């Protein structure tokens, strides 16, 4: 029992310790809520590492101002994320928040942040609600609107003259949005439209049905482990040879490709970024990331990195005076930074207008990775901007 | 829908069922004999998968991976039994739930510390890659056939072990009257440790086999754990035969639900997207509906083996 | 007498701390803790309601999150139609929802009771482990139902524009909201206390110890257990309504089996079969999460063994440990 008492005392001591945040007038406080434990933590860690890299490369500063970065793990639970947002806003009094990976968490947290008069910069999730009716002057998305990559895939599949495509996504809002985005640009016939169980592991039944409908091509959106399972099983069913597979970048990132292995070779996927994009910022980023963390950066890491660069540019514009809220917002909107993806600007709803590429998975020596094979869209925005009234 | 497609889906259902059986056999033994709810059974599955993935990557041989994964899973299972769980056999089920839930958190995070948050890769061993055309127009992956075969062999071995060997006799005796067995001078603690290790070994085997077709990732254990519980509840706790029948039933309901329900509903609803949505929702729920229905009519599962 | 004193002291100190929390934290400029503790009080309410069936009537439900979710969705759906200015499609009369606390929280209680009645009526045909699993099955069905229910956001859930309204009270103010949660928790605890110590409660406890004997005595144990299950469902529904207000968000995550598991952990951690224990359990678990997560992202590797440790060595839970006895409340 003594041990239990000690543990409790220790806990109380810690509570006391974390209740006294270090205050320094000369720093900018950034709160990062992201997923660091449990399923999906690879994405959160990439975003964090990308962001931190940008800060570290500037000697712990953004815009000549010391950065006080507070990172907290949401364990992919909405309740936790809300709680942390409350803590960061009320206790730590952060100036800017960022970090959330998942759309459903972002939908719950972003309004809390903007209501409190603070800025939220999304390094990943871009749900349609926040791009359209629910847009806000203090909310910026540095990655993409959720539909973007799916739209590009629809366009590309259309360009490749596929006329009978089988499409698949999990049975939840992001899945339905994904297929709607695909169909917005794809003009041919739909061989089948299938919604699978969230978290499903075995796709043998779906694959058998799919084969029976004899489509020209298959488009799927299955994030995380679901995608790994699906791509492996697709190849094992011998479908890769007969029916080309298309997907968004999420299922073909560096980390995931390691888990999928050879089975993904030859698959086409759409992305706004790749590590072979030739611009000074990107070359520098890829090299530094590899050196610091010993692995190649992913799409998510690039988005975290860009988020930090955007903050850097905006702080610089107001000479580090965060009280000039309107100027700071204008500076964010101007997006005067060198994005690792190349040309980048914000649309009227503070979502990116950017180029979207198609990548092919190939084997580079021992390494399975992506290369850009073409550009699908130039300066592509999103359809929700019209509904946004700021 | 053609007859061949129906056959192929049945084969798929069978393969899923066999996979679930491997998990369920160990869980139902521990449950039925020690009266122990072990939520950490999924963790042994995950450990089996990770060790197999890691070792096969290091050695280049899937078979060495599996061969190492089995004893590791069994050893982890026995260690957990000796250190913590054996104190819980006489406790309330809820204490067991809480403690083994704690184990899940521990093993998930430990795995993440050792192997990182990214999923690992396992290739299909070259001997089993490729497919055969058992059913015209539907090449079936050989590896999945191997899983079916391996599962059936395990089922036979389990039956032999329990019906024909001395250990099996003790297992049966221990399940029906543990006091009597220990009064006869049998070391019941050791027997329980062995059963627990056997269960963990089977879970590890399922995990190792799953590697080439599924994602080897953190949390993979919980996904299959709930399915496995459904299987043993439907089959009746403690019954190996029940676990086999339950596993095949769950495999069939789940696969047919996903394969045929949306098409079936398209005949009822006019709007195909409504039919697809409703079909997907119902098929997500299908196994839970199966379990509820079975329990409503047979409150102790289909084959109740032990008290 | 000594035991009685120690228990009263623990409870009085606990109550005093909870009552004084807002002024103290505001004085310390740590007002954030008020919203954290609102959340804890709400989970405590859910845990107390679960303990009523688990600790007193021996019904181990692993689907309690279902009622939490149903209660939250009742509030969420009513508020959704107020925002959208549309009529509720599945109700007659073209009612366009409400954000009045009495109406929406009341609906949450009624709807979750109805769900508890149906789920309980079917589940109570089984017992023991089978009961655990059948309640889990129903909760999972509801989880998948709401995940795919796009009208109300599916997995994205519903964001509430504002908290429910009570005339004369500003629930948007964290301290007011906290006191409302605390008051409702205490009221529910009082109801449970009365139930447990009533003739009805005695029958329930009899069922836990020996149901066959209770039946032999002529009690319709099924009916008693069902009523108890419905009361617990109503309590969880109210907790759901509050959690929707606290986070201004409703999503299917509340119904996932891991959430039900967490509530169950609070009960066992605090002390099963005690009225006050689950409150201590909720405080301990949620504070532990908060503190450990601040230490390291690998906080689960510490929390896991702590849970095992509590099961093995602190069998009567935190409340039993603090009060020095089994912590039986009546």
PDB file of C-alpha atoms in Angstrom, chain A residues 1-5 7-8 10-11 14-15 18-21 36-38 45 48 71-73 75-80 82-84 86-88 90-91 93 103-104 106-109 111-112 115 127 129 133 171-174 176-177 197-198, chain C residues 28-33 35-37 39 84 143-144 147-150 153-163 174 246-249 258-259 262 284 287-291 293-300 306 309-310 313-314 318 321-322:
ATOM      1  CA  UNK A   1       0.000   0.000   0.000  1.00  0.00           C
ATOM      2  CA  UNK A   2       2.921   2.260   0.701  1.00  0.00           C
ATOM      3  CA  UNK A   3       3.808   2.049  -2.967  1.00  0.00           C
ATOM      4  CA  UNK A   4       0.328   3.131  -3.955  1.00  0.00           C
ATOM      5  CA  UNK A   5       0.585   6.101  -1.617  1.00  0.00           C
ATOM      6  CA  UNK A   7       2.546   6.793  -6.594  1.00  0.00           C
ATOM      7  CA  UNK A   8      -0.312   9.083  -5.656  1.00  0.00           C
ATOM      8  CA  UNK A  10       4.268  11.465  -7.097  1.00  0.00           C
ATOM      9  CA  UNK A  11       1.266  12.121  -9.300  1.00  0.00           C
ATOM     10  CA  UNK A  14       3.712  16.138 -11.153  1.00  0.00           C
ATOM     11  CA  UNK A  15       0.362  17.865 -11.370  1.00  0.00           C
ATOM     12  CA  UNK A  18       2.894  20.815 -15.026  1.00  0.00           C
ATOM     13  CA  UNK A  19       0.587  23.500 -13.719  1.00  0.00           C
ATOM     14  CA  UNK A  20       3.331  26.095 -13.755  1.00  0.00           C
ATOM     15  CA  UNK A  21       4.059  26.725 -17.422  1.00  0.00           C
ATOM     16  CA  UNK A  36       1.453   9.786 -30.889  1.00  0.00           C
ATOM     17  CA  UNK A  37       0.221   6.559 -29.309  1.00  0.00           C
ATOM     18  CA  UNK A  38      -1.825   3.610 -30.500  1.00  0.00           C
ATOM     19  CA  UNK A  45       4.946  11.382 -35.368  1.00  0.00           C
ATOM     20  CA  UNK A  48       5.611  16.366 -35.372  1.00  0.00           C
ATOM     21  CA  UNK A  71       3.096  18.779 -27.859  1.00  0.00           C
ATOM     22  CA  UNK A  72       0.306  16.575 -26.576  1.00  0.00           C
ATOM     23  CA  UNK A  73      -0.937  13.129 -27.598  1.00  0.00           C
ATOM     24  CA  UNK A  75      -4.506   8.957 -28.767  1.00  0.00           C
ATOM     25  CA  UNK A  76      -6.877   9.517 -31.722  1.00  0.00           C
ATOM     26  CA  UNK A  77      -9.782  10.190 -29.352  1.00  0.00           C
ATOM     27  CA  UNK A  78     -12.042  13.190 -29.845  1.00  0.00           C
ATOM     28  CA  UNK A  79     -12.621  13.610 -26.108  1.00  0.00           C
ATOM     29  CA  UNK A  80      -8.896  13.760 -25.403  1.00  0.00           C
ATOM     30  CA  UNK A  82     -10.967  18.542 -26.986  1.00  0.00           C
ATOM     31  CA  UNK A  83      -9.596  18.351 -23.476  1.00  0.00           C
ATOM     32  CA  UNK A  84      -6.063  19.139 -24.614  1.00  0.00           C
ATOM     33  CA  UNK A  86      -8.989  23.455 -23.688  1.00  0.00           C
ATOM     34  CA  UNK A  87      -5.829  23.095 -21.658  1.00  0.00           C
ATOM     35  CA  UNK A  88      -3.634  24.721 -24.262  1.00  0.00           C
ATOM     36  CA  UNK A  90      -6.888  28.270 -21.151  1.00  0.00           C
ATOM     37  CA  UNK A  91      -3.769  27.349 -19.259  1.00  0.00           C
ATOM     38  CA  UNK A  93      -2.349  30.446 -23.499  1.00  0.00           C
ATOM     39  CA  UNK A 103     -10.871  14.925 -39.888  1.00  0.00           C
ATOM     40  CA  UNK A 104     -13.286  13.947 -37.139  1.00  0.00           C
ATOM     41  CA  UNK A 106     -10.333  18.482 -36.459  1.00  0.00           C
ATOM     42  CA  UNK A 107     -14.067  19.063 -36.866  1.00  0.00           C
ATOM     43  CA  UNK A 108     -14.463  18.927 -33.100  1.00  0.00           C
ATOM     44  CA  UNK A 109     -11.394  20.954 -32.122  1.00  0.00           C
ATOM     45  CA  UNK A 111     -14.180  25.606 -33.862  1.00  0.00           C
ATOM     46  CA  UNK A 112     -13.052  25.660 -30.217  1.00  0.00           C
ATOM     47  CA  UNK A 115     -13.942  30.726 -31.126  1.00  0.00           C
ATOM     48  CA  UNK A 127     -12.826  18.165 -44.051  1.00  0.00           C
ATOM     49  CA  UNK A 129     -17.294  21.448 -43.646  1.00  0.00           C
ATOM     50  CA  UNK A 133     -19.907  26.760 -44.676  1.00  0.00           C
ATOM     51  CA  UNK A 171     -18.386   3.240 -44.843  1.00  0.00           C
ATOM     52  CA  UNK A 172     -17.873   6.589 -43.090  1.00  0.00           C
ATOM     53  CA  UNK A 173     -18.037  10.268 -44.099  1.00  0.00           C
ATOM     54  CA  UNK A 174     -14.449  10.609 -45.335  1.00  0.00           C
ATOM     55  CA  UNK A 176     -18.137   8.828 -49.021  1.00  0.00           C
ATOM     56  CA  UNK A 177     -16.484  12.215 -49.636  1.00  0.00           C
ATOM     57  CA  UNK A 197     -16.469  -1.814 -42.724  1.00  0.00           C
ATOM     58  CA  UNK A 198     -14.245   0.669 -40.902  1.00  0.00           C
TER      59      UNK A 198
ATOM     60  CA  UNK C  28      -4.586  29.902  -8.642  1.00  0.00           C
ATOM     61  CA  UNK C  29      -5.229  31.006 -12.232  1.00  0.00           C
ATOM     62  CA  UNK C  30      -5.641  27.375 -13.207  1.00  0.00           C
ATOM     63  CA  UNK C  31      -9.248  27.619 -14.307  1.00  0.00           C
ATOM     64  CA  UNK C  32      -8.554  24.961 -16.904  1.00  0.00           C
ATOM     65  CA  UNK C  33      -9.006  22.332 -14.203  1.00  0.00           C
ATOM     66  CA  UNK C  35     -13.382  21.910 -17.429  1.00  0.00           C
ATOM     67  CA  UNK C  36     -11.197  18.855 -16.789  1.00  0.00           C
ATOM     68  CA  UNK C  37     -13.126  18.108 -13.621  1.00  0.00           C
ATOM     69  CA  UNK C  39     -15.468  15.851 -17.650  1.00  0.00           C
ATOM     70  CA  UNK C  84     -30.125  23.483 -39.566  1.00  0.00           C
ATOM     71  CA  UNK C 143     -21.486   1.995 -32.984  1.00  0.00           C
ATOM     72  CA  UNK C 144     -21.497   0.801 -36.589  1.00  0.00           C
ATOM     73  CA  UNK C 147     -20.601   5.465 -37.953  1.00  0.00           C
ATOM     74  CA  UNK C 148     -22.495   4.979 -41.194  1.00  0.00           C
ATOM     75  CA  UNK C 149     -25.358   7.371 -40.408  1.00  0.00           C
ATOM     76  CA  UNK C 150     -24.300  10.196 -42.701  1.00  0.00           C
ATOM     77  CA  UNK C 153     -22.179  13.198 -39.490  1.00  0.00           C
ATOM     78  CA  UNK C 154     -21.333   9.500 -39.306  1.00  0.00           C
ATOM     79  CA  UNK C 155     -17.880   9.092 -37.821  1.00  0.00           C
ATOM     80  CA  UNK C 156     -17.368  12.873 -37.924  1.00  0.00           C
ATOM     81  CA  UNK C 157     -20.192  13.276 -35.448  1.00  0.00           C
ATOM     82  CA  UNK C 158     -22.106  16.465 -34.744  1.00  0.00           C
ATOM     83  CA  UNK C 159     -20.562  19.702 -33.545  1.00  0.00           C
ATOM     84  CA  UNK C 160     -22.788  21.661 -31.203  1.00  0.00           C
ATOM     85  CA  UNK C 161     -22.853  25.412 -31.761  1.00  0.00           C
ATOM     86  CA  UNK C 162     -23.536  26.000 -28.107  1.00  0.00           C
ATOM     87  CA  UNK C 163     -24.340  24.248 -24.880  1.00  0.00           C
ATOM     88  CA  UNK C 174     -17.214  26.540 -17.041  1.00  0.00           C
ATOM     89  CA  UNK C 246     -19.038  19.486 -22.061  1.00  0.00           C
ATOM     90  CA  UNK C 247     -17.185  18.780 -25.298  1.00  0.00           C
ATOM     91  CA  UNK C 248     -19.800  20.478 -27.496  1.00  0.00           C
ATOM     92  CA  UNK C 249     -19.442  17.472 -29.723  1.00  0.00           C
ATOM     93  CA  UNK C 258     -13.059   0.486 -25.470  1.00  0.00           C
ATOM     94  CA  UNK C 259     -15.082   3.372 -24.025  1.00  0.00           C
ATOM     95  CA  UNK C 262     -12.854   2.517 -19.632  1.00  0.00           C
ATOM     96  CA  UNK C 284      -7.978   8.502 -10.597  1.00  0.00           C
ATOM     97  CA  UNK C 287      -6.092  12.292 -13.832  1.00  0.00           C
ATOM     98  CA  UNK C 288      -3.610   9.480 -14.350  1.00  0.00           C
ATOM     99  CA  UNK C 289      -4.109   9.729 -18.136  1.00  0.00           C
ATOM    100  CA  UNK C 290      -3.599  13.480 -17.972  1.00  0.00           C
ATOM    101  CA  UNK C 291      -0.474  13.306 -15.829  1.00  0.00           C
ATOM    102  CA  UNK C 293       0.528  11.735 -21.024  1.00  0.00           C
ATOM    103  CA  UNK C 294       2.348  14.890 -19.967  1.00  0.00           C
ATOM    104  CA  UNK C 295       5.381  12.767 -19.015  1.00  0.00           C
ATOM    105  CA  UNK C 296       5.762  10.649 -22.125  1.00  0.00           C
ATOM    106  CA  UNK C 297       3.962   9.622 -25.277  1.00  0.00           C
ATOM    107  CA  UNK C 298       4.491   6.046 -24.125  1.00  0.00           C
ATOM    108  CA  UNK C 299       2.221   6.641 -21.130  1.00  0.00           C
ATOM    109  CA  UNK C 300       0.249   3.481 -21.798  1.00  0.00           C
ATOM    110  CA  UNK C 306      -0.629   0.210 -12.804  1.00  0.00           C
ATOM    111  CA  UNK C 309      -1.035  -3.799  -9.908  1.00  0.00           C
ATOM    112  CA  UNK C 310      -4.319  -2.402  -8.617  1.00  0.00           C
ATOM    113  CA  UNK C 313      -2.768  -5.827  -4.680  1.00  0.00           C
ATOM    114  CA  UNK C 314      -5.496  -3.270  -4.056  1.00  0.00           C
ATOM    115  CA  UNK C 318      -9.138   3.069  -4.129  1.00  0.00           C
ATOM    116  CA  UNK C 321      -8.126   1.561   0.486  1.00  0.00           C
ATOM    117  CA  UNK C 322      -8.962   5.091   1.620  1.00  0.00           C
TER     118      UNK C 322
END
